[in-house]
mmCIF file of C-alpha atoms in Angstrom:
data_model
loop_
_atom_site.group_PDB
_atom_site.id
_atom_site.type_symbol
_atom_site.label_atom_id
_atom_site.label_comp_id
_atom_site.label_asym_id
_atom_site.label_seq_id
_atom_site.Cartn_x
_atom_site.Cartn_y
_atom_site.Cartn_z
ATOM 1 C CA MET A 1 140.625 80.683 139.732
ATOM 2 C CA SER A 2 139.562 77.520 141.495
ATOM 3 C CA SER A 3 138.072 74.544 139.702
ATOM 4 C CA GLN A 4 134.776 75.231 141.441
ATOM 5 C CA ASP A 5 134.685 78.785 140.087
ATOM 6 C CA VAL A 6 135.493 77.550 136.576
ATOM 7 C CA SER A 7 132.756 74.933 136.622
ATOM 8 C CA SER A 8 130.162 77.346 137.978
ATOM 9 C CA SER A 9 131.019 79.976 135.347
ATOM 10 C CA CYS A 10 130.360 77.471 132.552
ATOM 11 C CA PHE A 11 126.785 76.771 133.544
ATOM 12 C CA PHE A 12 123.904 78.156 131.465
ATOM 13 C CA LYS A 13 121.389 80.072 133.527
ATOM 14 C CA GLN A 14 117.721 79.972 132.605
ATOM 15 C CA ILE A 15 116.272 83.477 132.608
ATOM 16 C CA ASP A 16 112.742 82.823 131.371
ATOM 17 C CA GLU A 17 110.304 80.146 130.270
ATOM 18 C CA LYS A 18 107.184 80.290 128.110
ATOM 19 C CA ASN A 19 104.419 77.815 127.320
ATOM 20 C CA THR A 20 102.979 77.819 123.811
ATOM 21 C CA SER A 21 99.653 76.567 122.511
ATOM 22 C CA ASN A 22 101.276 74.892 119.477
ATOM 23 C CA GLU A 23 104.409 72.882 118.853
ATOM 24 C CA VAL A 24 107.476 74.974 117.992
ATOM 25 C CA THR A 25 109.159 73.802 114.777
ATOM 26 C CA GLN A 26 111.682 76.564 114.005
ATOM 27 C CA MET A 27 113.473 79.240 116.053
ATOM 28 C CA LEU A 28 116.075 81.780 114.925
ATOM 29 C CA TRP A 29 117.727 84.716 116.693
ATOM 30 C CA ASN A 30 118.065 88.062 114.921
ATOM 31 C CA PRO A 31 121.780 88.684 114.169
ATOM 32 C CA LYS A 32 121.630 92.386 115.131
ATOM 33 C CA MET A 33 118.812 92.788 117.689
ATOM 34 C CA ASP A 34 117.476 90.958 120.729
ATOM 35 C CA LEU A 35 114.625 89.431 118.746
ATOM 36 C CA ILE A 36 113.752 85.813 118.069
ATOM 37 C CA ALA A 37 111.526 84.445 115.294
ATOM 38 C CA VAL A 38 109.460 81.399 116.240
ATOM 39 C CA ALA A 39 107.557 79.161 113.794
ATOM 40 C CA PHE A 40 104.801 76.837 114.993
ATOM 41 C CA ALA A 41 103.312 73.602 113.702
ATOM 42 C CA ASN A 42 100.206 75.466 112.467
ATOM 43 C CA ALA A 43 102.498 77.543 110.168
ATOM 44 C CA GLU A 44 102.163 80.718 112.241
ATOM 45 C CA VAL A 45 105.286 82.839 112.717
ATOM 46 C CA HIS A 46 105.723 85.056 115.785
ATOM 47 C CA LEU A 47 108.430 87.595 116.516
ATOM 48 C CA TYR A 48 109.347 88.059 120.189
ATOM 49 C CA ARG A 49 111.645 90.302 122.156
ATOM 50 C CA MET A 50 114.045 88.708 124.602
ATOM 51 C CA SER A 51 111.483 89.348 127.381
ATOM 52 C CA TRP A 52 108.928 87.259 125.384
ATOM 53 C CA GLN A 53 106.982 90.375 124.477
ATOM 54 C CA ARG A 54 105.388 89.659 121.102
ATOM 55 C CA VAL A 55 106.190 92.171 118.378
ATOM 56 C CA TRP A 56 103.931 90.715 115.660
ATOM 57 C CA SER A 57 102.531 87.456 114.367
ATOM 58 C CA ILE A 58 101.451 86.262 110.921
ATOM 59 C CA THR A 59 99.319 83.368 109.784
ATOM 60 C CA CYS A 60 99.949 81.234 106.736
ATOM 61 C CA PRO A 61 97.953 82.218 103.616
ATOM 62 C CA HIS A 62 97.501 78.551 102.648
ATOM 63 C CA GLN A 63 96.085 75.456 104.328
ATOM 64 C CA ASN A 64 97.831 72.228 105.391
ATOM 65 C CA ILE A 65 101.402 73.428 104.952
ATOM 66 C CA ALA A 66 104.282 73.949 107.368
ATOM 67 C CA VAL A 67 107.128 76.390 107.897
ATOM 68 C CA THR A 68 110.302 74.613 106.771
ATOM 69 C CA SER A 69 113.031 77.217 107.285
ATOM 70 C CA LEU A 70 113.795 80.717 108.582
ATOM 71 C CA ALA A 71 116.608 83.100 107.611
ATOM 72 C CA TRP A 72 117.455 86.665 108.661
ATOM 73 C CA ARG A 73 118.947 89.174 106.281
ATOM 74 C CA PRO A 74 122.445 89.968 107.635
ATOM 75 C CA ASP A 75 121.382 93.465 108.753
ATOM 76 C CA GLY A 76 118.541 91.939 110.786
ATOM 77 C CA LYS A 77 115.792 94.027 109.165
ATOM 78 C CA ILE A 78 114.157 91.335 106.991
ATOM 79 C CA LEU A 79 113.054 87.801 107.885
ATOM 80 C CA ALA A 80 112.673 85.163 105.160
ATOM 81 C CA VAL A 81 110.103 82.429 105.865
ATOM 82 C CA ALA A 82 109.894 79.281 103.706
ATOM 83 C CA TYR A 83 106.882 76.963 103.459
ATOM 84 C CA SER A 84 106.497 73.348 102.441
ATOM 85 C CA ASN A 85 104.557 74.281 99.279
ATOM 86 C CA GLY A 86 107.467 76.247 97.774
ATOM 87 C CA HIS A 87 106.137 79.629 98.865
ATOM 88 C CA PHE A 88 108.426 81.992 100.777
ATOM 89 C CA ARG A 89 107.908 85.464 102.202
ATOM 90 C CA LEU A 90 110.130 88.380 103.128
ATOM 91 C CA LEU A 91 108.871 90.091 106.298
ATOM 92 C CA ALA A 92 109.899 93.474 107.700
ATOM 93 C CA VAL A 93 111.044 93.246 111.297
ATOM 94 C CA GLU A 94 109.095 96.345 112.378
ATOM 95 C CA ASP A 95 105.568 95.614 111.180
ATOM 96 C CA ALA A 96 105.607 92.328 109.185
ATOM 97 C CA LYS A 97 105.119 94.205 105.925
ATOM 98 C CA ASN A 98 105.821 91.597 103.271
ATOM 99 C CA PHE A 99 106.038 90.410 99.719
ATOM 100 C CA SER A 100 106.520 86.883 98.474
ATOM 101 C CA PHE A 101 107.979 84.532 95.842
ATOM 102 C CA ASN A 102 107.501 80.922 94.794
ATOM 103 C CA CYS A 103 109.803 77.993 94.067
ATOM 104 C CA LYS A 104 108.784 74.889 92.141
ATOM 105 C CA GLU A 105 108.793 72.572 95.174
ATOM 106 C CA GLY A 106 108.768 72.709 98.945
ATOM 107 C CA ILE A 107 111.782 74.586 100.310
ATOM 108 C CA GLN A 108 114.026 72.622 102.664
ATOM 109 C CA LYS A 109 116.546 75.276 103.642
ATOM 110 C CA LEU A 110 117.048 79.049 103.493
ATOM 111 C CA TYR A 111 120.437 80.641 104.060
ATOM 112 C CA TRP A 112 121.121 84.393 103.809
ATOM 113 C CA LEU A 113 124.733 85.480 103.400
ATOM 114 C CA GLN A 114 126.481 88.829 103.136
ATOM 115 C CA GLU A 115 129.473 88.869 100.837
ATOM 116 C CA ASP A 116 132.874 89.354 102.442
ATOM 117 C CA GLU A 117 133.449 93.111 102.836
ATOM 118 C CA GLU A 118 137.167 92.933 102.009
ATOM 119 C CA LEU A 119 136.365 91.224 98.705
ATOM 120 C CA SER A 120 133.743 93.849 97.975
ATOM 121 C CA LYS A 121 136.114 96.760 98.692
ATOM 122 C CA LYS A 122 138.867 95.218 96.561
ATOM 123 C CA GLN A 123 136.562 94.844 93.569
ATOM 124 C CA GLU A 124 134.980 98.266 94.038
ATOM 125 C CA ALA A 125 138.473 99.805 93.810
ATOM 126 C CA ASN A 126 138.760 98.415 90.271
ATOM 127 C CA ASN A 127 135.290 99.512 89.264
ATOM 128 C CA PHE A 128 135.313 101.044 85.793
ATOM 129 C CA TYR A 129 131.536 101.338 85.574
ATOM 130 C CA GLU A 130 130.041 104.775 86.157
ATOM 131 C CA ASP A 131 126.421 104.491 87.183
ATOM 132 C CA ILE A 132 124.297 107.349 85.826
ATOM 133 C CA ALA A 133 120.946 105.601 86.269
ATOM 134 C CA GLY A 134 120.092 107.869 89.205
ATOM 135 C CA SER A 135 119.371 110.711 86.787
ATOM 136 C CA GLN A 136 117.240 108.465 84.553
ATOM 137 C CA LEU A 137 115.301 106.276 86.997
ATOM 138 C CA PRO A 138 113.417 107.847 89.917
ATOM 139 C CA ARG A 139 113.918 106.481 93.397
ATOM 140 C CA PRO A 140 111.528 103.642 94.293
ATOM 141 C CA ILE A 141 108.204 104.912 95.601
ATOM 142 C CA SER A 142 107.547 103.972 99.198
ATOM 143 C CA TYR A 143 104.656 101.950 100.543
ATOM 144 C CA ASP A 144 103.819 104.819 102.910
ATOM 145 C CA MET A 145 103.237 107.153 99.953
ATOM 146 C CA ILE A 146 100.802 104.669 98.390
ATOM 147 C CA SER A 147 99.035 104.213 101.729
ATOM 148 C CA GLN A 148 98.658 107.945 102.361
ATOM 149 C CA LEU A 149 97.490 108.659 98.829
ATOM 150 C CA PHE A 150 94.814 105.956 98.728
ATOM 151 C CA GLU A 151 94.267 105.304 102.450
ATOM 152 C CA SER A 152 95.186 101.685 101.728
ATOM 153 C CA ASN A 153 96.394 98.977 104.087
ATOM 154 C CA ASN A 154 97.808 96.715 101.390
ATOM 155 C CA LYS A 155 101.172 95.552 102.751
ATOM 156 C CA ASP A 156 102.178 93.309 99.872
ATOM 157 C CA PHE A 157 104.367 95.991 98.325
ATOM 158 C CA PRO A 158 108.169 96.030 97.912
ATOM 159 C CA ASP A 159 109.292 99.474 99.070
ATOM 160 C CA ASN A 160 112.730 100.848 99.954
ATOM 161 C CA LEU A 161 113.081 98.507 102.924
ATOM 162 C CA PHE A 162 113.182 95.496 100.583
ATOM 163 C CA ILE A 163 114.526 97.107 97.416
ATOM 164 C CA LYS A 164 117.633 98.788 98.741
ATOM 165 C CA GLU A 165 121.027 99.549 97.301
ATOM 166 C CA SER A 166 123.722 98.130 99.580
ATOM 167 C CA LYS A 167 127.479 98.493 99.463
ATOM 168 C CA THR A 168 127.837 94.739 99.893
ATOM 169 C CA LEU A 169 125.912 92.027 98.091
ATOM 170 C CA THR A 170 123.693 89.633 99.993
ATOM 171 C CA TYR A 171 122.624 86.233 98.668
ATOM 172 C CA LEU A 172 119.544 84.298 99.761
ATOM 173 C CA VAL A 173 120.151 80.604 99.020
ATOM 174 C CA CYS A 174 117.123 78.283 98.731
ATOM 175 C CA ALA A 175 117.333 74.499 98.581
ATOM 176 C CA TYR A 176 114.284 72.664 97.247
ATOM 177 C CA GLY A 177 113.958 69.196 95.748
ATOM 178 C CA THR A 178 117.224 68.586 93.930
ATOM 179 C CA SER A 179 117.638 72.243 92.952
ATOM 180 C CA ILE A 180 119.284 75.352 94.366
ATOM 181 C CA SER A 181 118.097 78.919 93.793
ATOM 182 C CA ILE A 182 120.113 82.018 94.675
ATOM 183 C CA PHE A 183 118.382 85.398 95.037
ATOM 184 C CA VAL A 184 120.539 88.533 95.125
ATOM 185 C CA TYR A 185 119.343 90.883 97.884
ATOM 186 C CA GLY A 186 116.538 88.372 98.445
ATOM 187 C CA TYR A 187 114.507 89.356 95.362
ATOM 188 C CA PHE A 188 116.570 89.009 92.147
ATOM 189 C CA LEU A 189 116.700 85.385 90.957
ATOM 190 C CA LEU A 190 120.275 84.918 89.790
ATOM 191 C CA ILE A 191 120.638 81.121 89.722
ATOM 192 C CA ASP A 192 118.109 78.297 89.539
ATOM 193 C CA ALA A 193 120.169 75.130 89.086
ATOM 194 C CA ASN A 194 118.863 71.574 88.937
ATOM 195 C CA LEU A 195 121.649 69.423 90.384
ATOM 196 C CA ASP A 196 120.222 66.292 88.750
ATOM 197 C CA LEU A 197 122.220 67.370 85.701
ATOM 198 C CA VAL A 198 125.515 67.171 87.646
ATOM 199 C CA PRO A 199 127.020 63.639 87.490
ATOM 200 C CA SER A 200 127.903 63.472 91.197
ATOM 201 C CA PHE A 201 124.314 64.330 92.138
ATOM 202 C CA LEU A 202 122.522 61.700 90.066
ATOM 203 C CA ASN A 203 121.619 59.610 93.103
ATOM 204 C CA TYR A 204 120.300 62.555 95.091
ATOM 205 C CA LYS A 205 116.591 62.518 95.801
ATOM 206 C CA GLN A 206 116.557 65.654 97.949
ATOM 207 C CA ILE A 207 118.878 68.439 99.085
ATOM 208 C CA ARG A 208 118.424 68.875 102.821
ATOM 209 C CA SER A 209 120.695 71.872 103.379
ATOM 210 C CA CYS A 210 123.037 74.229 101.542
ATOM 211 C CA PHE A 211 125.457 77.038 102.384
ATOM 212 C CA LEU A 212 127.450 79.616 100.436
ATOM 213 C CA SER A 213 130.971 80.538 101.552
ATOM 214 C CA ASP A 214 131.764 84.122 102.598
ATOM 215 C CA ASN A 215 133.831 84.720 99.467
ATOM 216 C CA THR A 216 131.021 83.158 97.357
ATOM 217 C CA SER A 217 133.470 80.726 95.737
ATOM 218 C CA LEU A 218 131.974 77.496 97.138
ATOM 219 C CA ILE A 219 128.480 76.101 97.671
ATOM 220 C CA SER A 220 128.283 73.241 100.148
ATOM 221 C CA THR A 221 125.291 70.905 100.052
ATOM 222 C CA LEU A 222 123.998 68.118 102.232
ATOM 223 C CA GLY A 223 121.803 65.718 100.283
ATOM 224 C CA LEU A 224 119.795 62.565 100.820
ATOM 225 C CA THR A 225 120.397 59.716 98.356
ATOM 226 C CA ASP A 226 118.036 57.015 97.133
ATOM 227 C CA GLU A 227 119.586 54.709 99.753
ATOM 228 C CA ASN A 228 118.728 57.255 102.488
ATOM 229 C CA LEU A 229 122.382 58.166 102.989
ATOM 230 C CA LEU A 230 123.519 61.719 103.722
ATOM 231 C CA VAL A 231 126.154 62.972 101.276
ATOM 232 C CA TYR A 232 128.166 66.175 101.630
ATOM 233 C CA SER A 233 129.247 67.847 98.378
ATOM 234 C CA LEU A 234 130.961 71.036 97.247
ATOM 235 C CA LEU A 235 130.190 73.086 94.149
ATOM 236 C CA ASP A 236 132.524 75.599 92.537
ATOM 237 C CA SER A 237 130.760 78.994 92.470
ATOM 238 C CA ARG A 238 133.676 81.310 91.681
ATOM 239 C CA ILE A 239 131.557 82.753 88.881
ATOM 240 C CA LEU A 240 129.765 84.768 91.589
ATOM 241 C CA SER A 241 132.910 86.402 92.963
ATOM 242 C CA ASP A 242 134.452 86.890 89.510
ATOM 243 C CA ASN A 243 131.372 88.794 88.309
ATOM 244 C CA HIS A 244 130.667 90.726 91.490
ATOM 245 C CA LEU A 245 130.290 94.149 89.844
ATOM 246 C CA GLN A 246 128.036 92.935 87.043
ATOM 247 C CA ILE A 247 125.789 91.061 89.477
ATOM 248 C CA LYS A 248 125.477 94.105 91.712
ATOM 249 C CA MET A 249 124.711 96.420 88.794
ATOM 250 C CA VAL A 250 122.050 94.182 87.240
ATOM 251 C CA SER A 251 120.365 93.287 90.541
ATOM 252 C CA THR A 252 120.219 96.937 91.632
ATOM 253 C CA LYS A 253 118.611 98.019 88.362
ATOM 254 C CA PHE A 254 116.211 95.103 88.547
ATOM 255 C CA GLY A 255 115.214 96.216 92.036
ATOM 256 C CA MET A 256 114.523 99.767 90.900
ATOM 257 C CA LEU A 257 112.448 98.626 87.906
ATOM 258 C CA PHE A 258 110.641 95.972 89.940
ATOM 259 C CA SER A 259 109.737 98.525 92.590
ATOM 260 C CA MET A 260 108.444 101.033 90.037
ATOM 261 C CA LEU A 261 106.352 98.401 88.226
ATOM 262 C CA SER A 262 104.954 97.204 91.544
ATOM 263 C CA ALA A 263 104.119 100.785 92.456
ATOM 264 C CA LEU A 264 102.307 101.286 89.144
ATOM 265 C CA LYS A 265 100.328 98.068 89.648
ATOM 266 C CA ALA A 266 99.414 99.143 93.175
ATOM 267 C CA VAL A 267 98.284 102.583 91.981
ATOM 268 C CA ILE A 268 96.219 101.144 89.108
ATOM 269 C CA LYS A 269 94.606 98.614 91.434
ATOM 270 C CA GLU A 270 93.679 101.301 93.946
ATOM 271 C CA MET A 271 92.331 103.549 91.168
ATOM 272 C CA GLU A 272 90.139 100.731 89.853
ATOM 273 C CA GLU A 273 88.744 100.085 93.332
ATOM 274 C CA LEU A 274 88.044 103.772 93.942
ATOM 275 C CA TRP A 275 86.645 104.519 90.485
ATOM 276 C CA GLU A 276 83.283 102.860 91.027
ATOM 277 C CA ASP A 277 82.779 104.556 94.390
ATOM 278 C CA ILE A 278 83.653 107.933 92.888
ATOM 279 C CA LEU A 279 81.159 107.474 90.046
ATOM 280 C CA VAL A 280 78.370 106.521 92.444
ATOM 281 C CA GLU A 281 79.091 109.496 94.699
ATOM 282 C CA MET A 282 79.245 111.935 91.776
ATOM 283 C CA ASP A 283 75.978 110.564 90.388
ATOM 284 C CA GLN A 284 74.278 111.128 93.745
ATOM 285 C CA LYS A 285 75.587 114.692 93.959
ATOM 286 C CA PHE A 286 74.408 115.508 90.425
ATOM 287 C CA GLN A 287 70.962 114.108 91.224
ATOM 288 C CA LEU A 288 70.735 116.213 94.382
ATOM 289 C CA TYR A 289 71.807 119.313 92.448
ATOM 290 C CA ALA A 290 69.221 118.695 89.722
ATOM 291 C CA LEU A 291 66.447 118.061 92.262
ATOM 292 C CA GLU A 292 67.390 121.179 94.207
ATOM 293 C CA LYS A 293 67.376 123.326 91.077
ATOM 294 C CA TYR A 294 64.060 121.889 89.914
ATOM 295 C CA SER A 295 62.560 122.476 93.345
ATOM 296 C CA ASN A 296 63.720 126.103 93.378
ATOM 297 C CA SER A 297 62.328 126.602 89.867
ATOM 298 C CA ASN A 298 58.931 125.208 90.905
ATOM 299 C CA GLN A 299 58.801 127.473 93.921
ATOM 300 C CA ARG A 300 59.439 130.516 91.757
ATOM 301 C CA ASN A 301 56.718 129.434 89.328
ATOM 302 C CA ASN A 302 54.363 128.370 92.148
ATOM 303 C CA GLY A 303 54.187 124.950 90.557
ATOM 304 C CA ASN A 304 52.985 121.912 92.445
ATOM 305 C CA LYS A 305 53.995 119.213 90.034
ATOM 306 C CA ALA A 306 56.057 116.311 91.248
ATOM 307 C CA PRO A 307 59.703 116.335 90.135
ATOM 308 C CA ASN A 308 60.363 114.652 86.834
ATOM 309 C CA GLN A 309 63.677 112.827 86.368
ATOM 310 C CA GLY A 310 63.805 113.712 82.668
ATOM 311 C CA ASN A 311 63.435 117.408 83.397
ATOM 312 C CA ASN A 312 66.149 117.165 86.044
ATOM 313 C CA ASP A 313 68.584 115.535 83.629
ATOM 314 C CA SER A 314 67.737 118.057 80.918
ATOM 315 C CA SER A 315 68.390 120.949 83.292
ATOM 316 C CA LEU A 316 71.758 119.533 84.281
ATOM 317 C CA VAL A 317 72.705 118.947 80.627
ATOM 318 C CA ASN A 318 71.740 122.544 79.786
ATOM 319 C CA ASP A 319 74.001 123.890 82.533
ATOM 320 C CA PHE A 320 76.931 121.872 81.227
ATOM 321 C CA MET A 321 76.245 122.893 77.604
ATOM 322 C CA LEU A 322 76.238 126.589 78.541
ATOM 323 C CA LEU A 323 79.516 126.179 80.378
ATOM 324 C CA TYR A 324 81.081 124.242 77.495
ATOM 325 C CA ALA A 325 79.804 126.444 74.649
ATOM 326 C CA PHE A 326 80.023 129.945 76.144
ATOM 327 C CA GLY A 327 82.231 129.517 79.207
ATOM 328 C CA THR A 328 79.549 130.930 81.491
ATOM 329 C CA CYS A 329 77.336 129.395 84.142
ATOM 330 C CA SER A 330 74.989 130.443 86.909
ATOM 331 C CA ASP A 331 76.315 131.276 90.364
ATOM 332 C CA HIS A 332 74.476 128.267 91.742
ATOM 333 C CA PHE A 333 76.140 125.875 89.271
ATOM 334 C CA LYS A 334 79.536 127.506 89.804
ATOM 335 C CA ASN A 335 79.236 127.078 93.561
ATOM 336 C CA PHE A 336 78.236 123.438 93.052
ATOM 337 C CA LEU A 337 81.277 122.671 90.868
ATOM 338 C CA LEU A 338 83.740 124.446 93.158
ATOM 339 C CA GLN A 339 82.374 123.476 96.555
ATOM 340 C CA GLU A 340 80.442 120.223 96.242
ATOM 341 C CA LEU A 341 82.649 118.256 93.845
ATOM 342 C CA THR A 342 86.002 117.111 95.226
ATOM 343 C CA GLU A 343 88.908 114.977 94.018
ATOM 344 C CA LYS A 344 87.272 111.948 95.640
ATOM 345 C CA GLY A 345 83.864 112.477 94.064
#
C-alpha cells in the first residue's frame, strides 16, 4: 500500500451536519445502538438516530440548572442524566419513560460500569445461596398494566425495564462535591462516601471525575484542590468484588420491593383521583333514577305536582331498604343496578 493510500485511509469523512438552536454541552453515543444523546445549554436532552432523526426530547423539570453529565447503562437501554442541582434521572431509550433520584449537591460526573463477566461467573460457581424469593415475592408490576387499568399517562414509575434482574452487576458511580455515591443497577444506593474524611483528600474542594475499574477493585478520582490543582487518586474498593453475591442478592430484593411499593403508591394515587369523579357520576345517576321513578309515579296517579327532592331521596332509600332487608327489588331498580351502574361509576 502506497503512502498516499495510507494517508487517505486515515482521514475522517464528514457524513452529516446539523445546526441547533441552543449550545450543545454534552454528547454521548449509545454503546449498543446507533443513537446519540445530546444535552443543550437550556437543560433539554434529545435522543437522535445516526441520521439526525429525533427519537424523543425531554425538558428539565427545574429552572436555571444545567445538564452536567450523561451515562448509558451498558446494555444501552437506559440513559442517566445528571443536573447541576443534584437531581438525576434514568430515561428509557424507547420512550423516555423515567424515574429520578437526588444527591446532596450538583453532580459533576456519572459513570456506568458493568462488572467483569469472568469475575461474575467465577463467583457464581461458588454460590451457596439458594434464592427462593420468587415463590414469595410476585414479579414487579409493569407500568403498562397501571396505564391500561387506570388509563393513566404517568411515566414516573419504575417498571421491569428499570428494575431488572441481571446476570452481571452494574454500578452507576456519581461524583458530587467531595463525595462519591455508587448505585447498584442504577437504583440501589450502596455507597455514599464523603472523601473529606480520608486524609489524602483533605485539600480537595471538588471531585471533577471518577471511574470504577472493571473488576470493581479500584476507584480512580480526579479532584480539584484549594490551590486549583488537579490531583489524581486511587481508592481501594475490593470490598465490592469480595461481596459480589451479597450485593447482588440485596440489590435485587430491594428492586423487587421498591417496584411493588411504587406500584402500590401509583395505584392508590390513581384511585384517589378517580374516587371523586366516580362519586359525582354515581350521584348523578341516582338522581336521574329517582326523578324518572317519581315522574312515572306521577303519570300513573295523574299528578301534576312538581318533583320534590325529598320524595325522590325517600323513594331511592326505600328501594335500597327493600333490597337489603328482603333481598327483593322491582324490575326497574334491578335493571338500573345491573345496566346503569358500572365499575367506573
